[in-house]
Every structure is written in C-alpha cells, then in structure tokens.
Amino acid sequence: MYFKEFLQKLFLAGIAVYLINFSVLYFSNKNLLNTDFHLMHLFFLFLNSIALIVMGKIFKKNKDTVGMSFLLVSTVVTIVVFVFGKFVFNTGASTVKWNYFSLFIVYLFTITFLIGQKLNQTKF
C-alpha cells in the first residue's frame, strides 16, 4: 500500500524535475544534454525509489522508528551520491556539478516531503 503510493508520487515528481531541468538546460546550455544528463536523473530516481521502498517497509512494520530510520537511509543515500558523483562526474564543468548537487537536493526534499506527509496522516 505504501510502496505504490510513495513510488507514484516520486515518479510524478521525477518527471516534473526532469522536464524543468531539461527545459532550463535546453535554453541555457544544450551541450550538457547528453547521456550523463539522462543517467543522472535515472540514478536519482532509482536510488530514491529504493530508499522509499525501504522506508515503506519500515513504516509498515513499526511507525515509531520511522524518524531514526529516515536519518539512516538519507545518510546512506548521501554517501552513495557522494561516491557516485566523485568517481563519475569528474569532468571539471561546474555546471554539471551544480546540476548534480541540485538534483540531489530536490530528490532528498521530495522523499522527505513524502515521508513527512505520510507521518502527518498517521495516527499512532
């Protein structure tokens, strides 16, 4: 139940972020619209989907530990994003790095908002 709802909202947010990011880069710098751009979005969508599935399982089992589990999951996501970005995007272009960092912030905000919204609707 939680998985489907979480993933639908994440997928819709991912499409919106992709379209906004694509349109901004299309009008500012078309050279950045390459396979790395699409892989960045797929990477963040996949990574945050896994994070939301894990949070959905934790939410289903024990609602009291969701806060601590979210901190742990978001820390692991941050480490994975840092390691992936450090080794893959070493092109030196500052626009690519800023785009990667802004995508990380947007997707982290999205999963934080989804978990917070579900916690706000829950009766303990």
mmCIF file of C-alpha atoms in Angstrom:
data_model
loop_
_atom_site.group_PDB
_atom_site.id
_atom_site.type_symbol
_atom_site.label_atom_id
_atom_site.label_comp_id
_atom_site.label_asym_id
_atom_site.label_seq_id
_atom_site.Cartn_x
_atom_site.Cartn_y
_atom_site.Cartn_z
ATOM 1 C CA MET A 1 0.000 0.000 0.000
ATOM 2 C CA TYR A 2 2.684 2.490 0.982
ATOM 3 C CA PHE A 3 5.051 1.370 -1.765
ATOM 4 C CA LYS A 4 2.650 2.104 -4.600
ATOM 5 C CA GLU A 5 1.653 5.499 -3.213
ATOM 6 C CA PHE A 6 5.246 6.517 -2.470
ATOM 7 C CA LEU A 7 6.545 5.403 -5.857
ATOM 8 C CA GLN A 8 3.722 7.042 -7.808
ATOM 9 C CA LYS A 9 4.365 10.386 -6.160
ATOM 10 C CA LEU A 10 8.131 10.020 -6.566
ATOM 11 C CA PHE A 11 7.711 9.134 -10.243
ATOM 12 C CA LEU A 12 5.487 12.180 -10.850
ATOM 13 C CA ALA A 13 7.957 14.422 -9.027
ATOM 14 C CA GLY A 14 10.793 12.865 -11.042
ATOM 15 C CA ILE A 15 9.028 13.625 -14.325
ATOM 16 C CA ALA A 16 8.414 17.212 -13.227
ATOM 17 C CA VAL A 17 12.054 17.676 -12.152
ATOM 18 C CA TYR A 18 13.283 16.119 -15.393
ATOM 19 C CA LEU A 19 11.139 18.392 -17.565
ATOM 20 C CA ILE A 20 12.095 21.525 -15.634
ATOM 21 C CA ASN A 21 15.782 20.631 -15.684
ATOM 22 C CA PHE A 22 15.669 19.713 -19.368
ATOM 23 C CA SER A 23 13.979 22.978 -20.320
ATOM 24 C CA VAL A 24 16.415 25.090 -18.279
ATOM 25 C CA LEU A 25 19.440 23.370 -19.789
ATOM 26 C CA TYR A 26 17.915 23.409 -23.278
ATOM 27 C CA PHE A 27 17.681 27.185 -23.248
ATOM 28 C CA SER A 28 20.950 27.841 -21.401
ATOM 29 C CA ASN A 29 23.478 25.207 -22.484
ATOM 30 C CA LYS A 30 22.478 22.481 -24.953
ATOM 31 C CA ASN A 31 25.896 20.817 -24.703
ATOM 32 C CA LEU A 32 25.002 19.403 -21.278
ATOM 33 C CA LEU A 33 22.025 17.448 -22.633
ATOM 34 C CA ASN A 34 23.931 14.228 -23.228
ATOM 35 C CA THR A 35 23.713 10.712 -21.841
ATOM 36 C CA ASP A 36 25.193 11.803 -18.500
ATOM 37 C CA PHE A 37 22.218 14.106 -18.006
ATOM 38 C CA HIS A 38 19.728 11.286 -18.522
ATOM 39 C CA LEU A 39 21.777 8.874 -16.410
ATOM 40 C CA MET A 40 21.825 11.380 -13.547
ATOM 41 C CA HIS A 41 18.048 11.509 -13.481
ATOM 42 C CA LEU A 42 17.708 7.733 -13.731
ATOM 43 C CA PHE A 43 20.295 7.276 -10.976
ATOM 44 C CA PHE A 44 18.480 9.613 -8.596
ATOM 45 C CA LEU A 45 15.087 8.147 -9.425
ATOM 46 C CA PHE A 46 16.355 4.592 -8.878
ATOM 47 C CA LEU A 47 18.235 5.429 -5.673
ATOM 48 C CA ASN A 48 15.329 7.311 -4.141
ATOM 49 C CA SER A 49 12.900 4.574 -5.199
ATOM 50 C CA ILE A 50 14.976 2.085 -3.234
ATOM 51 C CA ALA A 51 15.044 4.489 -0.277
ATOM 52 C CA LEU A 52 11.266 4.888 -0.373
ATOM 53 C CA ILE A 53 10.727 1.129 -0.607
ATOM 54 C CA VAL A 54 12.900 0.655 2.466
ATOM 55 C CA MET A 55 11.041 3.433 4.277
ATOM 56 C CA GLY A 56 7.709 1.894 3.263
ATOM 57 C CA LYS A 57 8.736 -1.451 4.759
ATOM 58 C CA ILE A 58 9.847 0.250 7.962
ATOM 59 C CA PHE A 59 6.644 2.290 8.004
ATOM 60 C CA LYS A 60 4.593 -0.875 7.643
ATOM 61 C CA LYS A 61 6.382 -2.709 10.474
ATOM 62 C CA ASN A 62 6.907 -0.029 13.106
ATOM 63 C CA LYS A 63 5.808 3.568 12.787
ATOM 64 C CA ASP A 64 7.749 4.621 15.879
ATOM 65 C CA THR A 65 11.162 4.125 14.282
ATOM 66 C CA VAL A 66 10.474 5.916 11.006
ATOM 67 C CA GLY A 67 12.318 9.082 12.055
ATOM 68 C CA MET A 68 15.542 7.332 13.031
ATOM 69 C CA SER A 69 15.318 5.053 10.017
ATOM 70 C CA PHE A 70 14.852 8.026 7.715
ATOM 71 C CA LEU A 71 18.008 9.622 9.087
ATOM 72 C CA LEU A 72 19.914 6.402 8.474
ATOM 73 C CA VAL A 73 18.511 5.930 4.958
ATOM 74 C CA SER A 74 19.168 9.558 3.994
ATOM 75 C CA THR A 75 22.740 9.257 5.298
ATOM 76 C CA VAL A 76 23.328 6.149 3.181
ATOM 77 C CA VAL A 77 21.804 7.892 0.143
ATOM 78 C CA THR A 78 24.083 10.895 0.721
ATOM 79 C CA ILE A 79 27.171 8.677 0.894
ATOM 80 C CA VAL A 80 26.185 6.793 -2.272
ATOM 81 C CA VAL A 81 25.519 10.071 -4.102
ATOM 82 C CA PHE A 82 28.881 11.468 -2.995
ATOM 83 C CA VAL A 83 30.824 8.374 -4.054
ATOM 84 C CA PHE A 84 28.981 8.094 -7.364
ATOM 85 C CA GLY A 85 29.460 11.781 -8.124
ATOM 86 C CA LYS A 86 33.100 11.776 -7.128
ATOM 87 C CA PHE A 87 34.084 8.979 -9.499
ATOM 88 C CA VAL A 88 31.708 9.529 -12.407
ATOM 89 C CA PHE A 89 31.366 13.283 -12.842
ATOM 90 C CA ASN A 90 34.958 14.441 -12.711
ATOM 91 C CA THR A 91 34.635 16.398 -15.971
ATOM 92 C CA GLY A 92 35.565 19.705 -14.398
ATOM 93 C CA ALA A 93 32.492 21.513 -15.733
ATOM 94 C CA SER A 94 30.974 23.412 -12.851
ATOM 95 C CA THR A 95 27.508 23.388 -14.423
ATOM 96 C CA VAL A 96 27.411 19.583 -14.362
ATOM 97 C CA LYS A 97 28.431 19.528 -10.709
ATOM 98 C CA TRP A 98 25.857 22.155 -9.749
ATOM 99 C CA ASN A 99 23.186 20.285 -11.672
ATOM 100 C CA TYR A 100 24.111 17.049 -9.879
ATOM 101 C CA PHE A 101 24.048 18.760 -6.487
ATOM 102 C CA SER A 102 20.728 20.494 -7.171
ATOM 103 C CA LEU A 103 19.172 17.208 -8.301
ATOM 104 C CA PHE A 104 20.345 15.593 -5.077
ATOM 105 C CA ILE A 105 18.739 18.377 -3.036
ATOM 106 C CA VAL A 106 15.451 18.210 -4.961
ATOM 107 C CA TYR A 107 15.134 14.440 -4.687
ATOM 108 C CA LEU A 108 16.085 14.481 -0.994
ATOM 109 C CA PHE A 109 13.441 17.128 -0.394
ATOM 110 C CA THR A 110 10.912 15.014 -2.303
ATOM 111 C CA ILE A 111 11.419 11.883 -0.207
ATOM 112 C CA THR A 112 11.495 13.983 2.973
ATOM 113 C CA PHE A 113 8.204 15.589 1.989
ATOM 114 C CA LEU A 114 6.593 12.238 1.131
ATOM 115 C CA ILE A 115 7.638 10.617 4.411
ATOM 116 C CA GLY A 116 6.591 13.679 6.401
ATOM 117 C CA GLN A 117 3.249 13.802 4.655
ATOM 118 C CA LYS A 118 2.576 10.126 5.408
ATOM 119 C CA LEU A 119 3.648 10.565 9.042
ATOM 120 C CA ASN A 120 1.348 13.561 9.391
ATOM 121 C CA GLN A 121 -1.629 11.460 8.230
ATOM 122 C CA THR A 122 -0.827 8.565 10.566
ATOM 123 C CA LYS A 123 -2.472 8.056 13.917
ATOM 124 C CA PHE A 124 -0.198 6.429 16.456
#
